[in-house]
Coordinates of C-alpha atoms in Angstrom, one line a residue:
M1 CA 16.2 9.1 10.6
T2 CA 16.5 5.5 9.4
T3 CA 20.3 4.9 9.3
L4 CA 20.9 1.2 10.0
T5 CA 20.3 -0.2 6.5
N6 CA 22.0 -2.4 3.9
D7 CA 20.4 -2.2 0.5
P8 CA 17.3 0.0 1.1
R9 CA 15.3 -2.2 -1.3
A10 CA 16.0 -5.2 1.0
F11 CA 15.1 -3.3 4.2
A12 CA 11.5 -4.7 4.5
D13 CA 12.5 -8.3 3.9
E14 CA 15.5 -8.1 6.2
A15 CA 13.5 -6.5 9.0
L16 CA 10.8 -9.2 8.7
A17 CA 13.5 -12.0 8.7
G18 CA 15.1 -10.5 11.8
F19 CA 11.7 -10.2 13.5
A20 CA 10.8 -13.8 12.8
A21 CA 14.2 -15.0 14.0
A22 CA 13.8 -13.0 17.3
H23 CA 10.3 -14.5 17.9
A24 CA 10.6 -18.0 16.6
D25 CA 8.6 -19.3 19.5
E26 CA 5.6 -17.1 18.6
V27 CA 5.6 -16.7 14.8
R28 CA 6.6 -18.6 11.7
A29 CA 7.7 -16.9 8.5
V30 CA 5.8 -17.7 5.4
H31 CA 5.9 -16.2 1.9
G32 CA 4.6 -12.6 2.4
G33 CA 4.6 -12.3 6.2
V34 CA 4.2 -14.3 9.4
V35 CA 1.6 -16.6 11.0
R36 CA 1.2 -17.9 14.5
A37 CA 3.7 -20.6 15.6
S38 CA 0.8 -22.1 17.6
A39 CA -1.9 -24.1 16.0
T40 CA -5.3 -22.5 15.2
P41 CA -8.2 -24.5 16.5
P42 CA -10.2 -26.2 13.6
G43 CA -13.1 -24.1 12.5
Q44 CA -11.9 -20.9 14.2
V45 CA -12.2 -17.7 12.1
A46 CA -8.7 -16.5 11.0
V47 CA -7.9 -12.8 11.2
V48 CA -5.2 -11.8 8.8
I49 CA -4.0 -8.2 9.0
G50 CA -1.4 -6.3 7.2
G51 CA 0.1 -3.2 5.6
G52 CA 3.4 -1.7 4.8
T53 CA 6.7 -2.0 6.6
G54 CA 7.7 0.9 8.8
H55 CA 4.9 0.8 11.3
Y56 CA 6.2 -1.7 13.8
P57 CA 4.8 -3.3 15.9
A58 CA 2.0 -3.1 13.4
F59 CA 1.4 -5.5 11.8
A60 CA 3.6 -8.5 12.4
G61 CA 4.0 -7.7 16.1
W62 CA 0.3 -8.3 16.7
V63 CA 0.3 -11.9 15.6
G64 CA -0.6 -14.3 18.3
P65 CA -3.5 -15.9 20.3
G66 CA -6.2 -13.3 21.1
F67 CA -5.1 -11.0 18.2
A68 CA -4.2 -11.8 14.6
H69 CA -3.6 -15.2 13.1
G70 CA -1.2 -13.8 10.5
A71 CA 0.2 -10.6 9.1
A72 CA 1.0 -9.8 5.4
C73 CA 3.9 -7.4 5.2
G74 CA 4.6 -5.1 2.3
Q75 CA 7.5 -2.9 1.3
V76 CA 8.2 0.3 3.3
F77 CA 4.9 2.3 3.4
A78 CA 3.4 0.1 0.6
S79 CA 0.6 -2.4 1.0
P80 CA 1.5 -6.1 0.6
S81 CA 0.6 -7.6 -2.8
A82 CA -2.5 -9.8 -3.2
S83 CA -0.3 -12.8 -3.7
R84 CA 1.4 -12.2 -0.4
I85 CA -1.9 -11.7 1.4
C86 CA -3.3 -14.9 -0.1
S87 CA -0.1 -16.8 0.9
V88 CA -0.5 -15.7 4.6
A89 CA -4.2 -16.3 4.6
R90 CA -3.8 -19.8 3.3
A91 CA -1.3 -20.6 6.0
A92 CA -3.4 -18.9 8.7
G93 CA -6.8 -20.4 8.0
N94 CA -8.1 -23.6 9.4
G95 CA -11.6 -24.0 8.0
G96 CA -13.5 -21.1 9.7
G97 CA -13.0 -18.5 7.0
V98 CA -10.7 -15.5 6.9
I99 CA -11.2 -11.8 7.7
L100 CA -8.7 -9.5 6.1
G101 CA -8.1 -6.3 8.2
F102 CA -6.2 -3.3 7.0
G103 CA -6.0 0.5 7.0
N104 CA -8.1 2.3 4.4
Y105 CA -5.5 3.3 1.8
A106 CA -5.9 2.9 -2.0
G107 CA -3.2 0.2 -2.3
D108 CA -4.4 -1.8 0.6
T109 CA -8.0 -1.7 -0.6
L110 CA -6.9 -2.9 -4.0
H111 CA -4.6 -5.7 -2.8
F112 CA -6.7 -7.0 0.1
G113 CA -9.8 -6.8 -2.1
R114 CA -8.2 -8.8 -4.9
A115 CA -6.8 -11.3 -2.3
A116 CA -10.4 -11.8 -0.9
E117 CA -11.6 -12.4 -4.5
Q118 CA -8.9 -15.0 -5.1
L119 CA -9.5 -16.8 -1.8
R120 CA -13.2 -16.9 -2.5
A121 CA -12.4 -18.5 -5.9
E122 CA -10.5 -21.1 -4.0
G123 CA -13.5 -21.9 -1.8
V124 CA -12.5 -19.8 1.3
D125 CA -15.1 -17.6 2.9
A126 CA -13.0 -14.4 2.9
R127 CA -14.2 -11.0 4.1
T128 CA -12.5 -7.6 4.4
L129 CA -12.5 -4.9 7.1
A130 CA -11.0 -1.5 6.3
V131 CA -10.2 0.8 9.3
T132 CA -11.3 4.4 8.8
D133 CA -10.5 6.2 12.1
D134 CA -8.5 9.3 11.0
I135 CA -10.7 12.4 11.5
A136 CA -8.2 14.6 9.6
S137 CA -8.7 12.7 6.3
G138 CA -12.4 13.1 5.7
P139 CA -15.6 14.9 6.8
A140 CA -17.5 13.8 9.9
D141 CA -20.6 13.1 7.8
D142 CA -18.7 10.8 5.4
T143 CA -16.2 8.6 7.2
A144 CA -15.9 5.9 4.5
P145 CA -13.0 7.6 2.7
R146 CA -11.0 8.2 5.9
R147 CA -7.6 6.7 6.5
G148 CA -6.8 4.0 9.0
I149 CA -4.1 5.2 11.4
A150 CA -3.6 4.2 15.0
G151 CA -7.2 3.1 15.2
D152 CA -6.0 0.0 13.5
F153 CA -4.9 -1.2 16.9
P154 CA -8.2 -1.3 18.9
V155 CA -10.3 -2.3 15.9
L156 CA -8.1 -5.2 14.9
K157 CA -7.6 -6.2 18.6
I158 CA -11.3 -6.4 19.0
L159 CA -11.7 -8.3 15.8
G160 CA -9.0 -10.8 16.8
A161 CA -10.7 -11.3 20.2
A162 CA -14.0 -11.9 18.5
A163 CA -12.4 -14.8 16.6
E164 CA -10.7 -16.1 19.7
A165 CA -14.0 -16.1 21.5
G166 CA -15.4 -18.5 18.9
L167 CA -17.7 -16.1 17.1
G168 CA -18.6 -17.1 13.6
I169 CA -17.4 -15.1 10.7
D170 CA -20.6 -13.0 10.3
A171 CA -20.6 -12.1 14.0
A172 CA -16.9 -11.4 14.1
V173 CA -17.1 -9.0 11.1
R174 CA -20.1 -7.2 12.8
A175 CA -18.0 -6.7 15.9
G176 CA -15.1 -5.4 14.0
R177 CA -17.2 -3.0 12.0
R178 CA -19.0 -1.7 15.1
A179 CA -15.6 -1.1 16.7
N180 CA -14.4 0.8 13.6
A181 CA -17.6 2.9 13.6
A182 CA -16.9 3.8 17.3
T183 CA -13.2 4.7 16.8
R184 CA -11.7 8.2 16.2
S185 CA -8.1 9.3 16.0
L186 CA -6.0 12.4 15.4
G187 CA -2.2 12.7 15.3
L188 CA 0.4 15.5 15.5
A189 CA 4.1 15.7 14.7
S190 CA 7.0 18.0 15.1
G191 CA 9.2 16.3 12.5
G192 CA 8.8 13.9 9.5
C193 CA 10.3 10.5 8.9
T194 CA 13.0 9.4 6.5
L195 CA 12.7 6.4 4.2
P196 CA 15.6 3.9 4.3
G197 CA 18.3 5.1 2.0
A198 CA 16.9 8.6 1.7
D199 CA 19.0 11.7 2.6
R200 CA 16.1 13.8 3.9
P201 CA 12.7 13.4 5.6
L202 CA 9.5 13.1 3.6
F203 CA 8.3 16.4 5.1
T204 CA 9.7 18.9 7.6
V205 CA 8.1 21.0 10.2
P206 CA 9.5 24.5 10.9
A207 CA 11.2 24.8 14.3
G208 CA 8.8 25.7 17.0
R209 CA 5.7 24.4 15.1
T210 CA 3.7 21.2 15.0
S211 CA 1.9 19.5 12.1
I212 CA -1.7 18.4 12.8
G213 CA -3.5 15.6 11.1
L214 CA -0.5 13.8 9.5
G215 CA -0.7 10.3 8.0
I216 CA 1.3 7.3 9.1
H217 CA 3.2 7.0 5.7
G218 CA 5.0 10.3 6.0
E219 CA 2.1 12.3 4.6
P220 CA 2.3 15.9 5.9
G221 CA -0.4 17.3 8.2
I222 CA -3.3 19.4 7.0
A223 CA -2.3 22.4 9.2
E224 CA 0.6 23.8 11.2
L225 CA 0.4 25.5 14.6
P226 CA 2.9 26.8 17.1
L227 CA 4.4 23.9 19.0
P228 CA 2.2 23.6 22.1
A229 CA 3.2 22.6 25.6
A230 CA 2.3 19.0 26.5
D231 CA -1.0 20.0 28.2
R232 CA -2.0 22.1 25.2
A233 CA -1.2 19.2 22.8
A234 CA -3.4 17.0 25.0
D235 CA -6.2 19.5 24.9
L236 CA -6.0 19.8 21.1
L237 CA -6.2 16.0 20.6
V238 CA -9.0 15.6 23.1
D239 CA -11.1 18.5 21.8
S240 CA -10.7 17.3 18.2
V241 CA -11.6 13.7 18.8
L242 CA -14.5 14.5 21.2
A243 CA -16.0 16.8 18.6
E244 CA -17.3 13.6 17.0
R245 CA -18.3 12.0 20.3
A246 CA -22.0 11.8 19.4
A247 CA -21.4 10.1 16.1
A248 CA -18.8 7.7 17.4
S249 CA -20.8 6.6 20.4
A250 CA -24.2 6.3 18.6
G251 CA -23.7 2.7 17.6
V252 CA -22.9 1.7 21.2
G253 CA -25.8 3.3 22.9
G254 CA -24.1 6.6 23.7
S255 CA -21.7 4.8 26.0
D256 CA -19.4 6.9 28.3
R257 CA -16.7 4.1 28.4
V258 CA -13.8 4.3 26.1
A259 CA -10.7 2.3 25.0
L260 CA -7.8 4.6 24.8
L261 CA -4.5 4.4 22.8
L262 CA -2.0 7.2 23.1
N263 CA 0.4 6.1 20.3
G264 CA 4.0 7.1 19.7
L265 CA 4.9 7.5 16.1
G266 CA 8.5 6.3 16.5
G267 CA 10.5 9.4 17.7
T268 CA 8.7 10.4 20.9
T269 CA 9.8 9.1 24.3
Y270 CA 7.5 7.2 26.6
E271 CA 8.1 9.8 29.3
E272 CA 6.7 12.5 26.9
M273 CA 3.7 10.3 26.2
Y274 CA 3.0 9.8 29.8
V275 CA 3.1 13.6 30.4
V276 CA 0.5 14.0 27.7
H277 CA -1.6 11.1 29.0
R278 CA -1.7 12.7 32.4
R279 CA -3.6 15.7 30.9
V280 CA -5.7 13.5 28.5
A281 CA -6.9 11.4 31.5
E282 CA -7.9 14.5 33.4
R283 CA -9.8 15.9 30.4
L284 CA -11.7 12.7 29.7
A285 CA -12.7 12.4 33.3
A286 CA -14.0 16.0 33.3
E287 CA -16.0 15.0 30.2
G288 CA -17.7 12.1 32.1
L289 CA -15.8 9.4 30.3
T290 CA -14.3 6.3 31.9
I291 CA -11.1 5.0 30.4
V292 CA -10.9 1.2 30.1
A293 CA -7.6 -0.6 29.9
P294 CA -5.6 2.3 28.4
V295 CA -2.5 1.6 26.2
I296 CA 0.3 4.1 26.2
G297 CA 3.2 3.5 23.8
E298 CA 4.2 2.7 20.3
Q299 CA 1.7 0.5 18.5
I300 CA 1.6 1.9 15.0
T301 CA 4.7 3.9 14.1
S302 CA 5.9 5.8 11.1
L303 CA 9.6 4.9 11.1
G304 CA 11.2 7.6 13.2
M305 CA 8.5 10.3 13.0
A306 CA 8.5 12.7 16.0
G307 CA 4.9 12.7 17.1
L308 CA 2.0 11.0 18.7
S309 CA -1.7 10.4 18.2
L310 CA -4.8 9.9 20.4
T311 CA -7.4 7.2 19.6
L312 CA -10.7 6.6 21.4
T313 CA -13.0 3.7 20.8
F314 CA -16.4 4.0 22.5
L315 CA -17.4 0.7 24.1
D316 CA -20.6 -1.2 24.9
A317 CA -20.5 -4.4 27.0
E318 CA -19.6 -6.6 24.0
L319 CA -16.8 -4.4 22.7
E320 CA -15.4 -3.9 26.2
A321 CA -15.2 -7.6 26.8
L322 CA -13.4 -8.0 23.5
W323 CA -11.1 -5.0 24.1
T324 CA -10.0 -6.4 27.6
A325 CA -9.8 -10.0 26.5
P326 CA -6.4 -11.7 26.9
A327 CA -3.8 -11.6 24.0
A328 CA -0.3 -12.9 23.6
T329 CA 1.8 -11.5 20.8
P330 CA 5.4 -10.4 20.5
A331 CA 4.5 -6.7 20.9
F332 CA 1.3 -6.7 23.0
R333 CA 0.2 -8.8 25.9
R334 CA -2.8 -8.7 28.1
G335 CA -4.0 -11.2 30.7
A336 CA -3.2 -14.9 30.4
L337 CA -4.0 -17.6 27.8
A338 CA -3.6 -21.3 28.1
P339 CA -0.6 -22.7 26.2
R340 CA -1.3 -23.7 22.6
P341 CA 0.3 -26.7 20.8
P342 CA 2.8 -25.7 18.1
R343 CA 1.8 -26.1 14.5
T344 CA 3.8 -28.8 12.8
D345 CA 2.5 -28.6 9.2
D346 CA 4.5 -27.7 6.1
L347 CA 4.3 -24.0 5.3
T348 CA 6.4 -24.0 2.2
T349 CA 3.6 -24.5 -0.3
T350 CA 1.3 -21.6 0.4
H351 CA 2.6 -19.4 -2.5
R352 CA 1.4 -20.3 -5.9
V353 CA 3.1 -19.2 -9.1
P354 CA 1.4 -19.4 -12.5
P355 CA 2.9 -22.3 -14.4
V356 CA 5.0 -21.6 -17.5
V357 CA 3.0 -22.4 -20.6
P358 CA 5.2 -23.1 -23.7
G359 CA 4.3 -20.8 -26.5
G360 CA 4.2 -21.1 -30.3
P361 CA 7.4 -20.2 -32.1
G362 CA 6.3 -16.6 -32.9
S363 CA 4.8 -16.1 -29.5
R364 CA 8.0 -17.3 -27.9
A365 CA 10.0 -14.9 -30.0
L366 CA 7.7 -12.0 -29.0
G367 CA 7.9 -13.1 -25.4
A368 CA 11.7 -12.8 -25.6
R369 CA 11.3 -9.3 -27.1
L370 CA 8.9 -8.2 -24.4
A371 CA 11.4 -9.5 -21.8
E372 CA 14.0 -7.2 -23.4
A373 CA 11.5 -4.3 -23.4
L374 CA 11.0 -4.8 -19.6
L375 CA 14.7 -4.3 -19.2
T376 CA 14.3 -0.9 -20.7
V377 CA 11.4 -0.2 -18.4
R378 CA 13.6 -1.2 -15.4
D379 CA 16.5 0.9 -16.5
T380 CA 14.2 3.9 -17.1
V381 CA 12.7 3.7 -13.6
V382 CA 16.1 3.3 -12.0
V383 CA 17.4 6.4 -13.7
H384 CA 14.4 8.5 -12.6
E385 CA 13.8 6.8 -9.2
A386 CA 14.8 9.8 -7.1
R387 CA 12.7 12.3 -9.0
L388 CA 9.6 10.1 -8.8
G389 CA 10.1 9.8 -5.0
D390 CA 10.5 13.6 -4.7
L391 CA 7.3 14.1 -6.7
D392 CA 5.4 11.6 -4.5
A393 CA 6.7 13.3 -1.3
V394 CA 5.0 16.6 -2.3
A395 CA 1.6 15.4 -1.2
G396 CA 2.1 11.7 -0.5
D397 CA 4.4 9.3 1.2
G398 CA 7.5 9.5 -1.1
D399 CA 7.7 5.8 -2.0
H400 CA 6.7 5.9 -5.6
G401 CA 10.2 5.8 -6.9
I402 CA 11.4 2.9 -4.8
G403 CA 8.2 1.1 -5.4
M404 CA 8.4 1.4 -9.1
R405 CA 12.0 0.3 -9.1
C406 CA 11.3 -2.8 -7.0
G407 CA 8.4 -3.7 -9.3
A408 CA 10.2 -3.1 -12.5
E409 CA 13.3 -5.0 -11.4
A410 CA 11.1 -8.0 -10.3
A411 CA 9.1 -7.9 -13.5
A412 CA 12.2 -7.8 -15.7
A413 CA 13.7 -10.7 -13.9
A414 CA 10.5 -12.8 -14.0
A415 CA 10.0 -12.1 -17.7
R416 CA 13.5 -13.1 -18.6
E417 CA 13.2 -16.3 -16.6
A418 CA 9.8 -17.2 -18.2
A419 CA 11.1 -16.4 -21.7
A420 CA 14.2 -18.6 -21.1
L421 CA 11.8 -21.5 -20.3
G422 CA 10.0 -21.1 -23.6
A423 CA 7.0 -19.1 -22.4
G424 CA 4.8 -17.4 -24.9
A425 CA 4.1 -13.7 -24.8
G426 CA 1.0 -14.0 -22.6
T427 CA 2.8 -16.1 -19.9
V428 CA 5.9 -13.9 -20.0
L429 CA 3.7 -10.9 -19.2
A430 CA 1.6 -12.8 -16.7
H431 CA 4.8 -13.7 -14.7
A432 CA 6.1 -10.2 -15.1
G433 CA 2.8 -8.7 -13.8
A434 CA 2.6 -11.1 -10.9
A435 CA 6.2 -10.2 -9.9
W436 CA 5.6 -6.5 -10.2
S437 CA 2.6 -6.6 -8.0
E438 CA 4.3 -9.0 -5.6
R439 CA 7.4 -7.0 -5.1
A440 CA 6.2 -3.4 -5.3
G441 CA 2.9 -3.7 -3.5
G442 CA 1.0 -0.4 -3.1
T443 CA -1.4 1.1 -5.6
S444 CA 1.1 1.3 -8.4
G445 CA 2.1 -2.3 -7.9
A446 CA -1.4 -3.5 -8.2
L447 CA -2.1 -1.3 -11.3
W448 CA 1.1 -2.1 -13.2
G449 CA 0.8 -5.8 -12.3
A450 CA -2.7 -6.0 -13.5
A451 CA -2.0 -3.9 -16.6
L452 CA 0.9 -6.2 -17.7
T453 CA -1.3 -9.3 -17.2
S454 CA -4.1 -7.8 -19.2
F455 CA -1.7 -6.8 -22.0
G456 CA -0.4 -10.3 -22.1
A457 CA -3.9 -11.9 -22.1
V458 CA -4.7 -10.2 -25.4
L459 CA -1.4 -11.4 -27.0
G460 CA -1.8 -15.0 -25.6
D461 CA 0.7 -17.8 -26.0
H462 CA 0.0 -18.7 -29.6
D463 CA 1.3 -17.2 -32.8
G464 CA -0.5 -14.2 -34.1
V465 CA 1.9 -11.3 -33.4
T466 CA 5.3 -11.9 -35.0
A467 CA 8.6 -10.8 -33.8
E468 CA 11.0 -11.3 -36.7
R469 CA 13.4 -8.5 -37.5
D470 CA 12.2 -6.8 -40.7
G471 CA 13.1 -3.2 -40.3
R472 CA 10.0 -2.4 -38.2
T473 CA 10.9 -4.2 -35.0
A474 CA 12.9 -2.8 -32.1
G475 CA 15.0 -4.3 -29.4
R476 CA 15.8 -2.8 -26.0
D477 CA 15.3 0.7 -27.4
G478 CA 11.7 0.3 -28.5
V479 CA 8.4 -1.5 -28.6
T480 CA 8.3 -4.8 -30.5
T481 CA 6.2 -4.7 -33.6
G482 CA 5.4 -7.3 -36.3
R483 CA 5.4 -7.5 -40.0
D484 CA 2.0 -6.1 -40.8
G485 CA -0.7 -3.8 -39.7
A486 CA -2.6 -6.7 -38.0
D487 CA 0.3 -7.0 -35.5
G488 CA 0.1 -3.3 -34.7
A489 CA -3.6 -3.5 -34.3
R490 CA -3.3 -6.4 -31.9
L491 CA -0.7 -4.7 -29.8
T492 CA -2.9 -1.6 -29.7
R493 CA -5.8 -3.7 -28.5
A494 CA -3.5 -5.0 -25.8
V495 CA -2.7 -1.4 -24.7
R496 CA -6.4 -0.6 -24.5
A497 CA -7.0 -3.7 -22.5
A498 CA -4.3 -2.8 -20.0
V499 CA -5.6 0.8 -19.6
D500 CA -9.1 -0.4 -19.2
T501 CA -7.9 -2.8 -16.4
V502 CA -6.3 0.1 -14.6
L503 CA -9.5 2.2 -14.9
R504 CA -11.6 -0.7 -13.6
I505 CA -9.6 -1.8 -10.6
G506 CA -8.2 1.6 -9.6
G507 CA -11.4 3.5 -9.9
A508 CA -9.7 6.7 -11.2
R509 CA -10.8 8.7 -14.1
P510 CA -8.9 11.5 -16.1
G511 CA -8.8 14.6 -13.9
D512 CA -8.2 12.7 -10.6
K513 CA -4.4 13.3 -10.9
T514 CA -3.3 9.7 -11.2
L515 CA -1.6 7.4 -13.7
V516 CA -4.7 7.4 -15.9
D517 CA -4.3 11.1 -16.7
A518 CA -1.3 9.9 -18.9
A519 CA -2.5 6.4 -19.8
V520 CA -5.9 7.3 -21.3
P521 CA -4.5 10.0 -23.7
F522 CA -1.7 7.5 -24.6
A523 CA -4.2 4.8 -25.6
D524 CA -6.5 7.3 -27.3
R525 CA -3.7 8.8 -29.5
L526 CA -2.3 5.3 -30.3
E527 CA -5.7 4.1 -31.6
A528 CA -6.3 7.3 -33.5
A529 CA -2.9 7.5 -35.2
L530 CA -2.5 3.8 -36.0
P531 CA -4.5 3.6 -39.3
T532 CA -2.5 6.3 -41.0
A533 CA 0.8 6.5 -39.3
G534 CA 1.7 2.8 -38.7
F535 CA 2.5 1.3 -35.3
A536 CA 5.9 2.8 -34.6
A537 CA 5.0 6.3 -35.5
A538 CA 1.7 6.0 -33.7
W539 CA 3.5 4.9 -30.6
A540 CA 5.8 7.9 -30.8
Q541 CA 2.8 10.3 -31.1
A542 CA 1.0 8.5 -28.2
A543 CA 4.2 8.8 -26.0
R544 CA 4.4 12.5 -26.6
A545 CA 0.7 12.8 -25.8
A546 CA 1.3 11.0 -22.5
G547 CA 4.2 13.2 -21.7
E548 CA 2.1 16.4 -22.3
A549 CA -0.7 15.0 -20.2
A550 CA 1.6 14.0 -17.4
E551 CA 3.0 17.5 -17.3
A552 CA -0.5 19.0 -17.3
T553 CA -1.4 17.2 -14.1
A554 CA 0.6 19.9 -12.3
A555 CA -2.5 22.1 -12.6
I556 CA -4.8 19.4 -11.0
A557 CA -5.5 18.9 -7.3
A558 CA -5.5 15.2 -6.4
R559 CA -8.9 13.6 -5.8
L560 CA -7.8 10.0 -5.2
G561 CA -5.1 8.1 -3.3
R562 CA -3.0 9.1 -0.4
A563 CA -2.4 12.5 -2.0
R564 CA -6.2 13.2 -1.8
T565 CA -6.0 14.6 1.7
H566 CA -3.3 17.1 0.6
G567 CA -4.6 17.6 -3.0
V568 CA -4.0 21.4 -3.0
R569 CA -0.5 21.0 -1.8
G570 CA 0.3 19.1 -5.0
L571 CA -0.7 22.0 -7.3
G572 CA 2.3 23.0 -9.4
S573 CA 3.8 19.5 -9.3
P574 CA 2.9 16.7 -11.7
D575 CA 1.5 13.4 -10.5
P576 CA 4.3 10.8 -10.0
G577 CA 2.2 8.0 -11.4
A578 CA 1.4 9.9 -14.6
V579 CA 5.1 10.9 -14.9
S580 CA 6.4 7.4 -14.5
F581 CA 3.9 6.1 -17.1
A582 CA 5.0 8.8 -19.5
L583 CA 8.7 8.1 -19.0
I584 CA 8.2 4.4 -19.6
V585 CA 6.2 4.7 -22.8
A586 CA 8.7 7.3 -24.1
A587 CA 11.6 5.0 -23.4
L588 CA 9.9 2.2 -25.3
T589 CA 9.5 4.3 -28.4
P590 CA 11.9 3.6 -31.2
G591 CA 14.6 6.3 -31.0
S592 CA 13.6 6.7 -27.3
A593 CA 16.4 9.2 -26.6
D594 CA 14.9 11.7 -29.0
A595 CA 11.4 10.9 -27.7
V596 CA 12.4 11.7 -24.1
S597 CA 14.3 14.9 -24.9
S598 CA 11.4 16.2 -27.0
L599 CA 9.2 16.4 -23.9
G600 CA 10.7 19.8 -23.2
P601 CA 12.7 21.4 -20.4
N602 CA 9.8 21.3 -17.9
S603 CA 8.6 17.9 -18.8
P604 CA 8.6 14.6 -16.8
G605 CA 11.6 13.4 -18.7
A606 CA 13.7 16.5 -18.7
N607 CA 15.8 16.0 -15.6
S608 CA 19.0 13.9 -15.6
P609 CA 19.7 11.8 -12.6
E610 CA 22.2 14.4 -11.4
E611 CA 19.7 17.2 -11.6
K612 CA 17.3 15.5 -9.3
H613 CA 19.3 16.1 -6.1

């Protein structure tokens, strides 16, 4: 259990600061993560890796010569934001292009993909490599949707060694992708992990049993079996991974040489791992496989989870040379590398914030109203944080509540700051969206950040939607409206733009059990009701539709996101993203207390903070 914390919301930042202070001779802190303290040779490909906090030594512990050039670090179990990734990549690169490596999770795919787009727009040759090694998270004949778990370590080590060897970006990417195609992993656990500040683990395993196929973000396994003895656990892992031997070794000529990682998940002793490895080594030898440079220990953890995983990467001559190549990082060392000169450049300018654009008088007034509305969003999320986390823990990683809180708090603060500087509505929401994405990370951070930015882009920074109080406007208890139907129509277009953005970048559709199951009905009802009901009444109708749709997701099995692997487990429980959306739009309705209570006793808004525990 994670017990040594201050403010749980500050856990990730404080852990990163402590890590950087402890290894100041090897890494330097930058906005969003760390980079090597040593200089990168001009023209060398830069490998920037990353993911959520809670997996140490992944990912910051792998930064150093022979491995990664930088690591972008997100909140606990949440991907780093695109802005953080870009910041680290700008600091890590030195003219040879950047390869972004990460585990294949929805939030990481979104943020690293958007970061690559931004870097390319800046003239940087940026590529992405998603690790897909977890055999429990997808079928053998379709590995693309699989998660990246402990296989991150050998794949990203080989990728980093390829860059260190001087390969160009195309060749380095090919080596990394070949390593990924040749890598398979499976994990088991006898107990779940606990998020900082939480009073119970994300999942529990009954005494005397073990969970098979768990994720590294606290996702429960896909099956439970009686707790095996060490040799039986080793047999289970070996048999499962080798069931895909032919497919994994096909791209390396059917090789019988393998890199091996027996990885501790945070709560398993090294002695236990060595007992298991003894049997694993025997079994692999009996299968005619030669283990090359095995690694036994904690390389990608899940806070304090009691468990371990086995990863095998089949090697040809090129991949073996890269796997065994020297590396010098705070958490992993192999061989010897010549000393590198320290970098002496200024790393304080890698983060870029959109400038504040002064708005017209009406737009400034609307921007101030929107900043007030974001305080309502923040307060709503804070009240319901625990329940949102509980819903997310049913089939996911349990971080939705804390992620939404971090994002909403950051967005509200950024909006108020921009409004105080005279920003128009568009800039207020652009700053709020960037802050939400930056602070929350994860899938919801990317989606809410992009949605706010798209909403603001429709409103712009010039007058067009007024904000004077005339009996149809609302302050912190409702959505700002203007003096005439044109204002309501423009706000409705902004809502549609925001929802369309979520659909485009998230890839989900109604029925996938995601945020869009509530967002699409909300936008549809708002548009349908606006011509006859007026904006305030139409919003109220739309908020009720969103609440009903969110509640209805309890009958849907998840088809996207981290909950996808455990979709059936979530039956009977509504989707946390849909619920949080419904709560927010209900709270923004004029007379929001009535709107929330009208959702009914079993609705997303029905529980008080006290009832959630």
